[in-house]
Structures are given as structure tokens and as C-alpha cells.
PDB file of C-alpha atoms in Angstrom:
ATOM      1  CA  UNK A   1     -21.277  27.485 -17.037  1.00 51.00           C
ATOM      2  CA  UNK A   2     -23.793  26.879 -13.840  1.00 53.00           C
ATOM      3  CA  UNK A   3     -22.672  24.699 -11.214  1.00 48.00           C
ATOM      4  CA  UNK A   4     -25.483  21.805 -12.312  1.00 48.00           C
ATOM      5  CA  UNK A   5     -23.191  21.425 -15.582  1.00 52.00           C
ATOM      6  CA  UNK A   6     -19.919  21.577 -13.767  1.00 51.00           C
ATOM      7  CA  UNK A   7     -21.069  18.699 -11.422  1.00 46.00           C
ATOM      8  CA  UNK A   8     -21.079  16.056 -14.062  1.00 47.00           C
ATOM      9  CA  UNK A   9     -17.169  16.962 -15.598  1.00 47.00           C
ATOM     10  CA  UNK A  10     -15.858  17.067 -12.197  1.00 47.00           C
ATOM     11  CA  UNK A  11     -17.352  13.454 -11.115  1.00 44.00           C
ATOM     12  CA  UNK A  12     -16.165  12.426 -14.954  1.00 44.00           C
ATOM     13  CA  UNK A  13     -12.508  14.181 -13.779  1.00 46.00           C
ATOM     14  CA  UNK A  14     -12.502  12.030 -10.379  1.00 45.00           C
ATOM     15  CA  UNK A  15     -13.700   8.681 -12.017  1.00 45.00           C
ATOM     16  CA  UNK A  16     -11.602   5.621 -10.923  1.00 46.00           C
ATOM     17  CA  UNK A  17      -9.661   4.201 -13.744  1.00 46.00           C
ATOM     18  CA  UNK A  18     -10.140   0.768 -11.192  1.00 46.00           C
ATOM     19  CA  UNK A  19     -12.174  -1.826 -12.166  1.00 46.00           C
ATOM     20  CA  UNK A  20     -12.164  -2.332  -8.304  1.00 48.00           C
ATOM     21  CA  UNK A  21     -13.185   1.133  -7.318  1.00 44.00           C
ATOM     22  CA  UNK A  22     -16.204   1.029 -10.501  1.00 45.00           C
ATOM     23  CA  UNK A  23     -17.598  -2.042  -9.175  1.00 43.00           C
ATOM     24  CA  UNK A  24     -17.594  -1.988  -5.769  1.00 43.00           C
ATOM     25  CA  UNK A  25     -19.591   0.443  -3.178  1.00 44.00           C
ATOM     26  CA  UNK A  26     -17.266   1.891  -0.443  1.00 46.00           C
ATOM     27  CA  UNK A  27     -16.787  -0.647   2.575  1.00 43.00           C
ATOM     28  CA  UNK A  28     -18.317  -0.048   5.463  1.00 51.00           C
ATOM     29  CA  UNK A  29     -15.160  -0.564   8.255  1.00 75.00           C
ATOM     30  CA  UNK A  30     -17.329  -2.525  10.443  1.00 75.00           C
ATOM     31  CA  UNK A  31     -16.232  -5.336  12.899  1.00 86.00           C
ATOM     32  CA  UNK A  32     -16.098  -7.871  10.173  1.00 88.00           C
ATOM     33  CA  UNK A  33     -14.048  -5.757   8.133  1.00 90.00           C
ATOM     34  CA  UNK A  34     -11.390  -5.643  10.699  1.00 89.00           C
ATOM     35  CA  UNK A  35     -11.350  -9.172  11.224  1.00 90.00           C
ATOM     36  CA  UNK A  36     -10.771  -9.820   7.852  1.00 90.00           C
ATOM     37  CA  UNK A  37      -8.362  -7.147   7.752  1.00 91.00           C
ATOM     38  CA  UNK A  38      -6.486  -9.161  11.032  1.00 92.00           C
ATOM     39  CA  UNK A  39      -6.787 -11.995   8.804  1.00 92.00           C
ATOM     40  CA  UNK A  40      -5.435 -10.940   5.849  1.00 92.00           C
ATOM     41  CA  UNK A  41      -1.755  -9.583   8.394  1.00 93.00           C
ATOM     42  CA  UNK A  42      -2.114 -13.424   9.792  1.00 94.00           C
ATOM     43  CA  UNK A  43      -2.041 -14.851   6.492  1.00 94.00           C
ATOM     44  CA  UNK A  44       0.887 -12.870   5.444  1.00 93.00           C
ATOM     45  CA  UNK A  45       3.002 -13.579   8.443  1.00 95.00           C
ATOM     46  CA  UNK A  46       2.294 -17.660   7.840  1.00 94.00           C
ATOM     47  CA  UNK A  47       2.979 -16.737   4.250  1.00 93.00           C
ATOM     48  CA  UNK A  48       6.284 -15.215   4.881  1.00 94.00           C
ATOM     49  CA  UNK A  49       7.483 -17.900   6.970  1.00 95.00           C
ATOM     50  CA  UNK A  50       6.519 -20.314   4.516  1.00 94.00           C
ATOM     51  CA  UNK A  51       8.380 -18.229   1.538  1.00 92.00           C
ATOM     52  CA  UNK A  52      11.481 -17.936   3.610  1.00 93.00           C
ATOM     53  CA  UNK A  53      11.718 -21.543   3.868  1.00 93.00           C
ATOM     54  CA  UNK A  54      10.770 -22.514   0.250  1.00 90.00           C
ATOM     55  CA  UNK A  55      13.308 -19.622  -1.044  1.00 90.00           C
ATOM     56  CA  UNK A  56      15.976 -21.031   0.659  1.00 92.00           C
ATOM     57  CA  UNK A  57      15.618 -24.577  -0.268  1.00 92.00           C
ATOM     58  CA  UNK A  58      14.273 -23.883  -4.196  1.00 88.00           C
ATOM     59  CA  UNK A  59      17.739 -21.523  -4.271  1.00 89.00           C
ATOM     60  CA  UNK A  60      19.886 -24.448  -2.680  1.00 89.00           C
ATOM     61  CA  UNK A  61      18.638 -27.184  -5.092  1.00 86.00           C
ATOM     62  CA  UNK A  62      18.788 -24.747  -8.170  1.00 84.00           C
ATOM     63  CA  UNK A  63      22.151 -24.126  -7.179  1.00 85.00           C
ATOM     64  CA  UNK A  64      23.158 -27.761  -6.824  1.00 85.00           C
ATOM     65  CA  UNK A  65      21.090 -28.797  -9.926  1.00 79.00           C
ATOM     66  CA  UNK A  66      21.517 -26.367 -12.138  1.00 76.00           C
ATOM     67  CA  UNK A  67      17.895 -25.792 -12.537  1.00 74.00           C
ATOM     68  CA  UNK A  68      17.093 -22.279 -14.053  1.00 72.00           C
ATOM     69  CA  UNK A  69      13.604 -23.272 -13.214  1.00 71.00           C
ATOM     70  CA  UNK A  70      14.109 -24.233  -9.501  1.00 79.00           C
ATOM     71  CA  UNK A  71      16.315 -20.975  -9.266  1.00 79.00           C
ATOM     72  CA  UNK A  72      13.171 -19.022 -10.559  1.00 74.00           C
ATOM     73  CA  UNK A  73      11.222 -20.553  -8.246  1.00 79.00           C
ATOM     74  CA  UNK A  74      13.221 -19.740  -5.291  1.00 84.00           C
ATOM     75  CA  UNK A  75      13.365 -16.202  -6.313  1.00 80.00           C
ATOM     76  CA  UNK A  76       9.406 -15.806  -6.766  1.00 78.00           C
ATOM     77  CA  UNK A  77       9.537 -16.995  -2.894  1.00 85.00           C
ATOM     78  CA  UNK A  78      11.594 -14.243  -2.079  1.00 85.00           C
ATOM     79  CA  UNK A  79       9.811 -11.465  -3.926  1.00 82.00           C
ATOM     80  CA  UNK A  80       6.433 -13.264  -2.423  1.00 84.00           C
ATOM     81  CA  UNK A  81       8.112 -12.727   1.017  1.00 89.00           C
ATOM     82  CA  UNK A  82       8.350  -8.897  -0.189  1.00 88.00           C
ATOM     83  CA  UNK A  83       4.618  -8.698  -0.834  1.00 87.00           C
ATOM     84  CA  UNK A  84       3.977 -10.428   2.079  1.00 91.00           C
ATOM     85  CA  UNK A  85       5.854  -7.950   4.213  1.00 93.00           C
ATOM     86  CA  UNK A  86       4.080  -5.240   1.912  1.00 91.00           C
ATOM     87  CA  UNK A  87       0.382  -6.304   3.117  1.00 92.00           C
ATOM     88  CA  UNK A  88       1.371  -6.874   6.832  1.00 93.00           C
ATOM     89  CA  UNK A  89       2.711  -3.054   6.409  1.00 92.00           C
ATOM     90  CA  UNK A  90      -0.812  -2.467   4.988  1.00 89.00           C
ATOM     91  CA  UNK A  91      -3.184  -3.736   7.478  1.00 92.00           C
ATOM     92  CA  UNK A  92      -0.898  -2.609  10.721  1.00 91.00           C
ATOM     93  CA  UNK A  93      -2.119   0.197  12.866  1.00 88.00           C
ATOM     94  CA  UNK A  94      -3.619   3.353  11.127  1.00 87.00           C
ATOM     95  CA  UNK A  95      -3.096   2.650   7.565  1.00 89.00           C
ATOM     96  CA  UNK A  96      -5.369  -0.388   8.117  1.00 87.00           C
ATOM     97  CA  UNK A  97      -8.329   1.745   7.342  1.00 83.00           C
ATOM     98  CA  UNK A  98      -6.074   4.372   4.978  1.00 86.00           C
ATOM     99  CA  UNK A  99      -7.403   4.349   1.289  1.00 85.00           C
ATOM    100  CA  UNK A 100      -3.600   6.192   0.610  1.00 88.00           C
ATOM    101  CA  UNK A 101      -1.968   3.139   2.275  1.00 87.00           C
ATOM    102  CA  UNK A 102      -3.987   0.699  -0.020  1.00 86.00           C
ATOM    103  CA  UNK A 103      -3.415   2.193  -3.108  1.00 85.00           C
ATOM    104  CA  UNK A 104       0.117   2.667  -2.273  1.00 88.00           C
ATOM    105  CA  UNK A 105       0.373  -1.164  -1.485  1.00 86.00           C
ATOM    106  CA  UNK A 106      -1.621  -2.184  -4.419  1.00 82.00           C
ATOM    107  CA  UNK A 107       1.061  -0.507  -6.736  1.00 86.00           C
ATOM    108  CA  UNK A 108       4.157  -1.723  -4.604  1.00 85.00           C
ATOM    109  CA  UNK A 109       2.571  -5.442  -4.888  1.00 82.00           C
ATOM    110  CA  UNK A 110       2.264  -5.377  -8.877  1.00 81.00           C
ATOM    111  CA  UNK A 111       6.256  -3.937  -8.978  1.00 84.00           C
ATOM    112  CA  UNK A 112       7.427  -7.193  -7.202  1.00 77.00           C
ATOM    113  CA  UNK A 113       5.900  -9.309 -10.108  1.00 76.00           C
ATOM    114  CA  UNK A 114       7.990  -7.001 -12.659  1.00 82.00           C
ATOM    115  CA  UNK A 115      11.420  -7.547 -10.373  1.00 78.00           C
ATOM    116  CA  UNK A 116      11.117 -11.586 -11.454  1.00 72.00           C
ATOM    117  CA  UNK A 117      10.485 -11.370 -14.761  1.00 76.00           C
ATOM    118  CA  UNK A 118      14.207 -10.062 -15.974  1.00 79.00           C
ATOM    119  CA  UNK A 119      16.716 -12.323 -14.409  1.00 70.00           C
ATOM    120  CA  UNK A 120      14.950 -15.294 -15.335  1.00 71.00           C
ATOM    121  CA  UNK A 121      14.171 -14.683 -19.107  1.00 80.00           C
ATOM    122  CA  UNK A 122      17.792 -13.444 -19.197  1.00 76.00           C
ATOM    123  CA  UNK A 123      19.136 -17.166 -17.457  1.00 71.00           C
ATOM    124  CA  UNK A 124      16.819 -19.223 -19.316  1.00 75.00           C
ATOM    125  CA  UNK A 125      18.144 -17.711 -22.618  1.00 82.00           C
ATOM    126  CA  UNK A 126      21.342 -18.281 -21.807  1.00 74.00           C
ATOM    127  CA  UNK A 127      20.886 -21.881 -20.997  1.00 71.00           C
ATOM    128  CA  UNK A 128      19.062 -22.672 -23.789  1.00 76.00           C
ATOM    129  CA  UNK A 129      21.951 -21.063 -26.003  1.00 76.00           C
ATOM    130  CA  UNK A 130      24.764 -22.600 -23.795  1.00 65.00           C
ATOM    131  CA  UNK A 131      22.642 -26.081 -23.924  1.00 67.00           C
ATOM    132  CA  UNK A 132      23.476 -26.948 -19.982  1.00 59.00           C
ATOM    133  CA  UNK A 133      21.898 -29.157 -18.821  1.00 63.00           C
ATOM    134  CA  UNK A 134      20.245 -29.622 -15.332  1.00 63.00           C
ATOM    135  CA  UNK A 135      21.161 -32.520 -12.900  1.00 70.00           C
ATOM    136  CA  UNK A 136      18.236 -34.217 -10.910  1.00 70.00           C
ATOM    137  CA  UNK A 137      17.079 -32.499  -8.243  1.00 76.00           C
ATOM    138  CA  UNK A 138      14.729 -34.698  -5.653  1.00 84.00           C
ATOM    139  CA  UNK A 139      14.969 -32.227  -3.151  1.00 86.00           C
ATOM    140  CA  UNK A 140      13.132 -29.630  -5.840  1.00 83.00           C
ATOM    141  CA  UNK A 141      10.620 -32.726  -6.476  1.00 85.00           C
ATOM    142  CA  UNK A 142       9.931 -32.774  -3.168  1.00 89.00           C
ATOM    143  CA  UNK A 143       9.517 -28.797  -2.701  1.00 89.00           C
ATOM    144  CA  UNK A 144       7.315 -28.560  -5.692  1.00 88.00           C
ATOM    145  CA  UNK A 145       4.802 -31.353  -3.993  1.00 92.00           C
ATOM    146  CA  UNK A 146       4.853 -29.193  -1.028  1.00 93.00           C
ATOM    147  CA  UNK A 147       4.306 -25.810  -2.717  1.00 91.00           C
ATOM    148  CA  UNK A 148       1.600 -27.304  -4.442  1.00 91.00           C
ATOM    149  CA  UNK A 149      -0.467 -28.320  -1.740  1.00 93.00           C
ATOM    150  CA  UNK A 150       0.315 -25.295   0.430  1.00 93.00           C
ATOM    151  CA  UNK A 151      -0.418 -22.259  -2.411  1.00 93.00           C
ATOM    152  CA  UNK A 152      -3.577 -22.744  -3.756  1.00 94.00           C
ATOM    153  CA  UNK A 153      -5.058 -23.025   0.241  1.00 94.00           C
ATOM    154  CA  UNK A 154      -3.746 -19.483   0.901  1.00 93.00           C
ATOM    155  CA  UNK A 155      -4.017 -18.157  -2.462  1.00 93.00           C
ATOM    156  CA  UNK A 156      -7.827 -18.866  -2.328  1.00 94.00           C
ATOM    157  CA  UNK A 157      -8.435 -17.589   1.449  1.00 94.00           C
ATOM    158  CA  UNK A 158      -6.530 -14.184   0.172  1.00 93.00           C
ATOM    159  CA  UNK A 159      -8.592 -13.679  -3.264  1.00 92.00           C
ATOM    160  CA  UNK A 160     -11.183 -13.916  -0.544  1.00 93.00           C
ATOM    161  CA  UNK A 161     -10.114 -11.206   1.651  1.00 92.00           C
ATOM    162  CA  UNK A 162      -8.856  -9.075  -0.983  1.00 90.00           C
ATOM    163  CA  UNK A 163     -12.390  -9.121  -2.207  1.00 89.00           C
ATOM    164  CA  UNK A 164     -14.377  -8.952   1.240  1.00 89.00           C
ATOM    165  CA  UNK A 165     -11.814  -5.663   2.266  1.00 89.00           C
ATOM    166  CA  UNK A 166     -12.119  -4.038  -1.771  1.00 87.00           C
ATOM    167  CA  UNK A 167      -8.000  -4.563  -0.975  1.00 87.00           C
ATOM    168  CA  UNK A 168      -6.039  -4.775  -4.714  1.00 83.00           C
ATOM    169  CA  UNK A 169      -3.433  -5.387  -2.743  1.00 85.00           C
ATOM    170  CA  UNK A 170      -4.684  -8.184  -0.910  1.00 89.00           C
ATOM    171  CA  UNK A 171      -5.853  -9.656  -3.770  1.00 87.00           C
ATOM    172  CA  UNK A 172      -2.951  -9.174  -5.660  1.00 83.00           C
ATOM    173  CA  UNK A 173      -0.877 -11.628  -2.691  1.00 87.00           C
ATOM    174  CA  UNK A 174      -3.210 -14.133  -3.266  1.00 89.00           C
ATOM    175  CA  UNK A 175      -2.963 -14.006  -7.148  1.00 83.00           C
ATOM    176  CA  UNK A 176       1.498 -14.481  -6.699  1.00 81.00           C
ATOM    177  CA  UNK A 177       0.698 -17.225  -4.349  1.00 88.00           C
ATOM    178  CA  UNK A 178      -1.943 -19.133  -6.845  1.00 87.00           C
ATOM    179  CA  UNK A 179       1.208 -18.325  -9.985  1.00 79.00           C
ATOM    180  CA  UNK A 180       3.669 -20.041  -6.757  1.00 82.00           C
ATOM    181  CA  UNK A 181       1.240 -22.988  -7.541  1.00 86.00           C
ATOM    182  CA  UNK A 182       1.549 -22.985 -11.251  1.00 81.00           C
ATOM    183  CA  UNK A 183       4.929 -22.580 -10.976  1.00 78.00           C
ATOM    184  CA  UNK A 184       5.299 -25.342  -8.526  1.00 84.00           C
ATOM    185  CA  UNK A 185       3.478 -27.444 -11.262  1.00 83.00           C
ATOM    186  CA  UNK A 186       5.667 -26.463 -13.889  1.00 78.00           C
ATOM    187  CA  UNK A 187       9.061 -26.978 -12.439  1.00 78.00           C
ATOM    188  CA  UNK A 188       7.454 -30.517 -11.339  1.00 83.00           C
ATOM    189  CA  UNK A 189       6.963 -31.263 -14.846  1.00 82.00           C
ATOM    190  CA  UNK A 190      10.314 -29.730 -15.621  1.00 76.00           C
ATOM    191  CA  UNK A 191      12.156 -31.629 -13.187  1.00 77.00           C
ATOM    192  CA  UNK A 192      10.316 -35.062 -13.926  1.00 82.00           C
ATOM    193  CA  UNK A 193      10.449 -34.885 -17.485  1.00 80.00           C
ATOM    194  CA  UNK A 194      14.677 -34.073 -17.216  1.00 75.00           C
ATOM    195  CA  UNK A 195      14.887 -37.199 -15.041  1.00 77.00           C
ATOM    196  CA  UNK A 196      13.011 -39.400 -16.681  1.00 82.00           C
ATOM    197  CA  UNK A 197      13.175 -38.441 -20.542  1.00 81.00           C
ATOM    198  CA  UNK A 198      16.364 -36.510 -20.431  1.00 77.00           C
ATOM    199  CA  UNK A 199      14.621 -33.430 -21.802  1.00 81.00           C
ATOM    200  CA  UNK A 200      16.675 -31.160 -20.099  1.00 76.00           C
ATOM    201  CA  UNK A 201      15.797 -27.901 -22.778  1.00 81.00           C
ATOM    202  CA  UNK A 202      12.501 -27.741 -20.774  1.00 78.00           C
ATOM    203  CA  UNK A 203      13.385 -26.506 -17.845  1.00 72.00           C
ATOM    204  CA  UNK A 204      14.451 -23.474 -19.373  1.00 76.00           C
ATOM    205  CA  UNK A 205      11.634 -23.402 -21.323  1.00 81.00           C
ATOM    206  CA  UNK A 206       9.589 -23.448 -17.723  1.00 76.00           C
ATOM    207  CA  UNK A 207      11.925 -20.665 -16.701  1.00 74.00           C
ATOM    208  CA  UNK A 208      10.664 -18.276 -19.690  1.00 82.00           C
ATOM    209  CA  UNK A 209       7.549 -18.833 -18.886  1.00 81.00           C
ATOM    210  CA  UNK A 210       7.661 -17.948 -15.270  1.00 75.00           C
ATOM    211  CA  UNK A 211       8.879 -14.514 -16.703  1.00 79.00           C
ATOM    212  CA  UNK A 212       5.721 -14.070 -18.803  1.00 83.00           C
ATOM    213  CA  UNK A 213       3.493 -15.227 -16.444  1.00 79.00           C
ATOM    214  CA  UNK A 214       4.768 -12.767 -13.970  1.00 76.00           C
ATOM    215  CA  UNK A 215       4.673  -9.762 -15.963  1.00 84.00           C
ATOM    216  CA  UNK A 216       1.422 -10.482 -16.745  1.00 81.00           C
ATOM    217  CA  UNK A 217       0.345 -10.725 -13.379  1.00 75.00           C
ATOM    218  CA  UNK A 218       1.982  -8.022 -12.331  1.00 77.00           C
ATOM    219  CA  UNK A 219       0.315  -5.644 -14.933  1.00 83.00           C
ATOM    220  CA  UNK A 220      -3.142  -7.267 -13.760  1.00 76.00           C
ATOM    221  CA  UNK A 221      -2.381  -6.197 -10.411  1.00 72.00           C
ATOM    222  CA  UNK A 222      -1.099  -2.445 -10.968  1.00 79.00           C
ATOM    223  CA  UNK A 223      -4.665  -2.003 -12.578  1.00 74.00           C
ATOM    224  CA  UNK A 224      -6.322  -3.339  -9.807  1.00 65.00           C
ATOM    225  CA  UNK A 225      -7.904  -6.159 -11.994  1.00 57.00           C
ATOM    226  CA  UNK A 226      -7.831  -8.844  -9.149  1.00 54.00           C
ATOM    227  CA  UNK A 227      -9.790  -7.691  -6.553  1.00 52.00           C
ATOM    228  CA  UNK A 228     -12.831  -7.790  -9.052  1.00 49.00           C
TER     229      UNK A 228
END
């Protein structure tokens, strides 16, 4: 075989499997590029002070409540503060411009959407079999108003970035901080609907589908599906 025919097995051989990497060119690490990438470490840091706070209040009215959909909620803050701390590792010093680094993040961002998923489906079952019920919680009301203002502004501004830097794991942030939002929206409804119809079998309910959700996210992002 000549080299002219090896040429097209070995580009077919080195083909991303990335919907990212087929359908964007390379960026060009200009000046904007690294702003965005500062950006993107800001965004993180306000996000992981903002998780730290919302996991520790979601996680003190879930315990008080006896919310398995509050308690959910708390713990998505917490593994949001992981990826968080996994894209400020991304974008600091040298790796900000290492392809290794970002692929590397992109993968460790999709595993903290598969470390929810367990716990929760396991409590919610449980619940649902035991038939506890959860007390009213106006403190998780209150959170879930908060959450859903605050999620959607950053989740947006990082599917942004993720897509101006070609970062999966950029994007992949964003996408757990617009499912914080859903969630948010969910365990409102949960919360309301126990306090005001009684209905307390829903908030389990809510609780198994914050599993789903987050394994399906989480598969989206180990592709590399969101930065597209």
C-alpha cells in the first residue's frame, strides 16, 4: 500500500468520536479566548460559593423536613461545587490552553452527574415503600425561589463559554447548573403541592426523577454532546 492510500485510514483511525471536535475548527487561543477562559474560572468561583451555601441549607431543611427531594437537591449542590472546582482546575495556569487537561475535565465533569443518581433513586424508593411523609419546609420554599433565579443566569453565560472556548467541560457546568434550575422547580412543586394538597408521595417521586435526569446528563456530557 502507497502512502496516498494510507493517509485516508490513518485520518479515519484519528477521527473524533466528539460531536464537539467534528463540528468545530480548532480555536485560535487569541486574547478573547483567554478572557473567556478567565471568565469561565470567575464563574466557577461565584458558582462554588453559591453551591456551598445552597448545599448547606437544601441538606439542613431536608434533614428537618424529611424531604428526599430537598436532600437531593442539596447533594446536586455539592457535586456542582465538585465540577466547579473541576473547571477552575481547568482554566488555571498551563492547562488553560492543554487539550489533555480539557478532555480530562470533560470526563471528570460527566462522572459527578453519575455520583447523584444512586443515593437518591435508592432514598426515594425507600420512602415511597415506607410511605413517610415529608413535613413543610419554608426554608426549602424559599431556597428553591432563590435557586431558580440564580441558575439559569449562570447556566446560560457558561453554555456560552463552553461554546466560545470548544470547552465540553465548560459546557457541561453550565448544563448541571440549568438541571439545578429544573430541580429547583421541581422540589418547588414538590414542596407546595405536600403543603397545600397533602400529596406527600410526590416528593419522592421528584427525587427519582432527579436521578434520571442526572444520569442522563451526565452521559450527554461524557460524549461531549453539550458544547455543540
Amino acid at each position: 500500500m502507497n502512502t496516498a492510500d494510507q493517509v485516508p485510514e490513518q485520518a479515519a483511525r484519528v477521527a473524533p468520536d466528539s460531536c464537539c471536535a467534528e463540528r468545530s475548527a480548532p480555536v485560535e487561543r487569541d486574547t478573547d479566548w483567554h478572557r473567556a477562559a478567565r471568565h469561565a474560572r470567575l464563574l466557577s468561583w461565584l458558582s462554588l460559593v453559591y453551591m456551598a451555601v445552597e448545599g448547606t441549607v437544601a441538606i439542613t431543611a431536608a434533614i428537618l423536613s424529611g424531604s428526599v427531594a430537598l436532600l437531593g437537591f442539596g447533594l446536586d449542590s455539592v457535586i456542582e461545587g465538585l465540577a466547579s472546582v473541576i473547571i477552575i482546575w481547568r482554566f488555571t495556569g498551563t492547562r488553560t490552553v492543554s487539550e489533555t487537561a480539557e478532555g480530562r475535565a470533560q470526563k471528570a465533569v460527566a462522572v459527578t452527574f453519575f455520583l447523584l443518581a444512586p443515593y437518591i433513586a435508592y432514598d426515594a424508593v425507600t420512602t415511597l415503600a415506607a410511605g413517610d411523609h415529608a413535613k413543610t419546609s419554608w426554608l426549602g420554599i424559599g431556597l428553591s425561589i432563590t435557586s431558580l433565579v440564580v441558575m439559569p443566569i449562570l447556566g446560560i453565560a457558561k453554555k456560552r463559554l463552553g461554546t466560545r472556548l470548544d470547552s465540553g467541560a465548560t459546557s457541561g457546568e453550565g448544563a448541571q447548573n440549568l438541571l439545578c434550575a429544573y430541580l429547583a422547580a421541581a422540589v418547588l412543586v414538590g414542596l407546595l403541592a405536600n403543603t397545600l394538597l397533602g400529596w406527600w408521595w410526590l416528593d419522592p417521586v421528584i427525587g427519582l426523577g432527579i436521578a434520571g435526569l442526572a444520569v442522563r446528563e451526565g452521559i450527554e456530557a461524557w460524549r461531549g454532546n453539550d458544547c455543540c
